[in-house]
C-alpha positions as CSV (number, residue, x, y, z in Angstrom):
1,X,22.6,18.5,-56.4
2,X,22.1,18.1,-52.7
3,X,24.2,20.1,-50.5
4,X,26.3,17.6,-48.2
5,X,25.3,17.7,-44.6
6,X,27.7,18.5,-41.9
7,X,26.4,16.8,-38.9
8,X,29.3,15.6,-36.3
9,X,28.6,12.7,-33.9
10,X,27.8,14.7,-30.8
11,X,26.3,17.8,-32.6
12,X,22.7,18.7,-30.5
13,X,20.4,19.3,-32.7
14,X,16.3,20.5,-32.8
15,X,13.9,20.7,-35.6
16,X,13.2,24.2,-37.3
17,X,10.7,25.9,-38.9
18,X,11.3,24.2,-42.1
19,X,11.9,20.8,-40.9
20,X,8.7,20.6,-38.9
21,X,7.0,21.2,-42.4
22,X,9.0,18.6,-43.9
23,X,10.2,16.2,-41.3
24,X,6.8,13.9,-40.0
25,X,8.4,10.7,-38.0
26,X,10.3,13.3,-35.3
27,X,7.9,14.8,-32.7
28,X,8.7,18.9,-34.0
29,X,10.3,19.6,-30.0
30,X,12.3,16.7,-29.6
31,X,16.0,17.8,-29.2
32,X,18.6,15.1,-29.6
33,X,22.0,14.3,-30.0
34,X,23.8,12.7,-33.3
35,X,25.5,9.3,-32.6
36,X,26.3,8.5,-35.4
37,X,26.2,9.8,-39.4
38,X,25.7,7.7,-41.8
39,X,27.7,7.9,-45.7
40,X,24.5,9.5,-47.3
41,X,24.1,11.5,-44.3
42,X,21.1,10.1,-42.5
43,X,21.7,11.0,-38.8
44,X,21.0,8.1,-35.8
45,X,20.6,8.7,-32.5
46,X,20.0,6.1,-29.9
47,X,17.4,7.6,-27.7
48,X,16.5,5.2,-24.7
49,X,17.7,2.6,-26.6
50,X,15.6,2.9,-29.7
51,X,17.3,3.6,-32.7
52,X,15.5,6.6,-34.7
53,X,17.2,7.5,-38.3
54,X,16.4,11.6,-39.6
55,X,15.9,13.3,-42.6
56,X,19.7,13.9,-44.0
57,X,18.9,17.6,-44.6
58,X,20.7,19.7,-42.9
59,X,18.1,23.3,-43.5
60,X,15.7,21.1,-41.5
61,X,17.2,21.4,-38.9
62,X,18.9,24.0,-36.0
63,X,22.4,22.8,-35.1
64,X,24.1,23.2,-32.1
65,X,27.5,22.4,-32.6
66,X,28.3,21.4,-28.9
67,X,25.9,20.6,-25.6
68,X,27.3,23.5,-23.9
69,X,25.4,25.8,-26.6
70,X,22.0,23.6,-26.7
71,X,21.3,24.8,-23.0
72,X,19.5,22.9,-20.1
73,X,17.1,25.6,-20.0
74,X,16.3,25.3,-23.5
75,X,16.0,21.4,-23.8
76,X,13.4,22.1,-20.8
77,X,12.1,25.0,-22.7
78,X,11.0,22.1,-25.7
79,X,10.4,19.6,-23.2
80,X,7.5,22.0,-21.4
81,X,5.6,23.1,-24.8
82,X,5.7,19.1,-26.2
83,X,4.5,18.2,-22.2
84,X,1.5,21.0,-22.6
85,X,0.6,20.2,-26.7
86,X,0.2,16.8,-25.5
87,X,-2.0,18.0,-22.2
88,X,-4.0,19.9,-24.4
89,X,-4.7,17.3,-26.6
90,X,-5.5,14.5,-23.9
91,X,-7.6,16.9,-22.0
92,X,-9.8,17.3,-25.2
93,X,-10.1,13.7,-25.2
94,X,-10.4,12.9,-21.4
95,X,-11.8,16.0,-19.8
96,X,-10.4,17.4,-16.4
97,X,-10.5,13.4,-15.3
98,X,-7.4,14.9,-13.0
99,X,-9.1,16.9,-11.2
100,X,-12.1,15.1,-11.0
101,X,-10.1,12.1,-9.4
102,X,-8.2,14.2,-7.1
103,X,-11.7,16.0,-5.8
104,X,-12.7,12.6,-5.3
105,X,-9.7,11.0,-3.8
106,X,-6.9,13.0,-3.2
107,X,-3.4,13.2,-3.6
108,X,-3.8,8.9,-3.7
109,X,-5.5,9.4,-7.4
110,X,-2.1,11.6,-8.3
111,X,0.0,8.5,-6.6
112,X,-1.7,5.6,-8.7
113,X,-1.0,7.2,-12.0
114,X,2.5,8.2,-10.7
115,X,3.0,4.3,-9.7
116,X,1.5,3.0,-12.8
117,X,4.1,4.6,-15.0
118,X,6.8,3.7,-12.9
119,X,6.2,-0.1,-13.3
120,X,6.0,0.6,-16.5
121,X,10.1,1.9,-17.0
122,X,10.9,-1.2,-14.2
123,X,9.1,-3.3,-16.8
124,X,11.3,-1.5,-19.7
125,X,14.9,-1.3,-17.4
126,X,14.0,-5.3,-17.0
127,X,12.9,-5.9,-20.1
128,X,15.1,-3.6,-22.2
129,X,11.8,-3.1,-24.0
130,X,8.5,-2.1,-24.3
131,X,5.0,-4.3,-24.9
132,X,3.4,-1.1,-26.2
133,X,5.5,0.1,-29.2
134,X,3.5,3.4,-30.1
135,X,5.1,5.0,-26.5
136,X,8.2,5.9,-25.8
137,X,10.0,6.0,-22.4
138,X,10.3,9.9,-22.6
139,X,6.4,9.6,-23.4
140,X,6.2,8.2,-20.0
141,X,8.4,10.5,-18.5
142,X,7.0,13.4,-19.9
143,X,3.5,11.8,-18.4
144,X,4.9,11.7,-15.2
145,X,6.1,15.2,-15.5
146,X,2.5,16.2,-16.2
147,X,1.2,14.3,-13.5
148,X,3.2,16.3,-11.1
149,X,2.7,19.4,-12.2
150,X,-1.3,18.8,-12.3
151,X,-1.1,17.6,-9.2
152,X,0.9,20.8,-7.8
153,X,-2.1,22.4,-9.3
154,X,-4.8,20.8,-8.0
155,X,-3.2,21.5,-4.5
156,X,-2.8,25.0,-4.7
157,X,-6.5,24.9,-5.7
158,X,-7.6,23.2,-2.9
159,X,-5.7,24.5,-0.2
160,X,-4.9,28.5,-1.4
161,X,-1.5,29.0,-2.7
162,X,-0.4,31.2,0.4
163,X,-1.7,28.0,2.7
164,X,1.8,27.2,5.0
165,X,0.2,24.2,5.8
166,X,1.4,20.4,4.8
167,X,1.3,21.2,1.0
């Protein structure tokens, strides 16, 4: 018999080791929190508005029973090794096209692709939804994340990271 999961609306919770193996519609560092449990168990959480239902078994997952004990730091923590899996992957596909844009450029090739994923949450915050249904808002955010940080990247480059100058 299955053991009875114990999640509690509010509980933060994180993939494990064994859930990651088992668990294939969750992106293995997303951390979330439980809104609501359902009678067989099924946990929901309502993340940007989109409704995601999880595996109901408990060993898959790492449970924090309150916010205070999932830490900023290590929501971040997740947050940074998802934003640099997915760099990796996208630079395998793309190349440095970054760079290569920003040598060309500037800091303007850094402020289109900033701009063109902010329309894109005013389109959602308008719409309440999204055209493209593959991507998420946090998707977006995360991109935008990336974006700065490559862009912090290719400044130091350019101009030394002791310049004192405008950057």
């Amino acid at each position: 018999m299955k053991e009875k999961t114990e999640f509690k609306i509010g509980d933060t919770v994180i993939l494990n080791e064994k859930g990651r193996r088992a668990v294939k519609n969750i992106n293995p560092d997303t951390v979330f929190v439980v809104d609501s449990v359902s009678e067989d168990g099924t946990i929901c959480s309502c993340f940007f508005r989109r409704i995601d239902l999880y595996s109901t078994e408990i060993e898959h997952y790492q449970t924090f029973t309150n916010s205070s004990q999932a830490t900023k730091e290590q929501m971040l923590e997740e947050l940074t090794k998802q934003m640099l899996e997915t760099f990796k992957k996208k630079n395998a596909d793309y190349g440095d096209s970054t760079t290569q844009t920003f040598k060309e450029f500037g800091l303007t090739s850094y402020t289109i692709r900033l701009n063109d994923k902010l329309n894109r949450i005013k389109s959602f915050c308008k719409k309440g939804e999204l055209e493209v249904k593959d991507e998420k808002i946090i998707d977006t955010l995360m991109d935008m994340s990336a974006y700065c940080l490559l862009a912090a990247i290719d400044i130091k480059e350019q101009k030394g990271s002791d310049d004192k100058g405008t950057f």
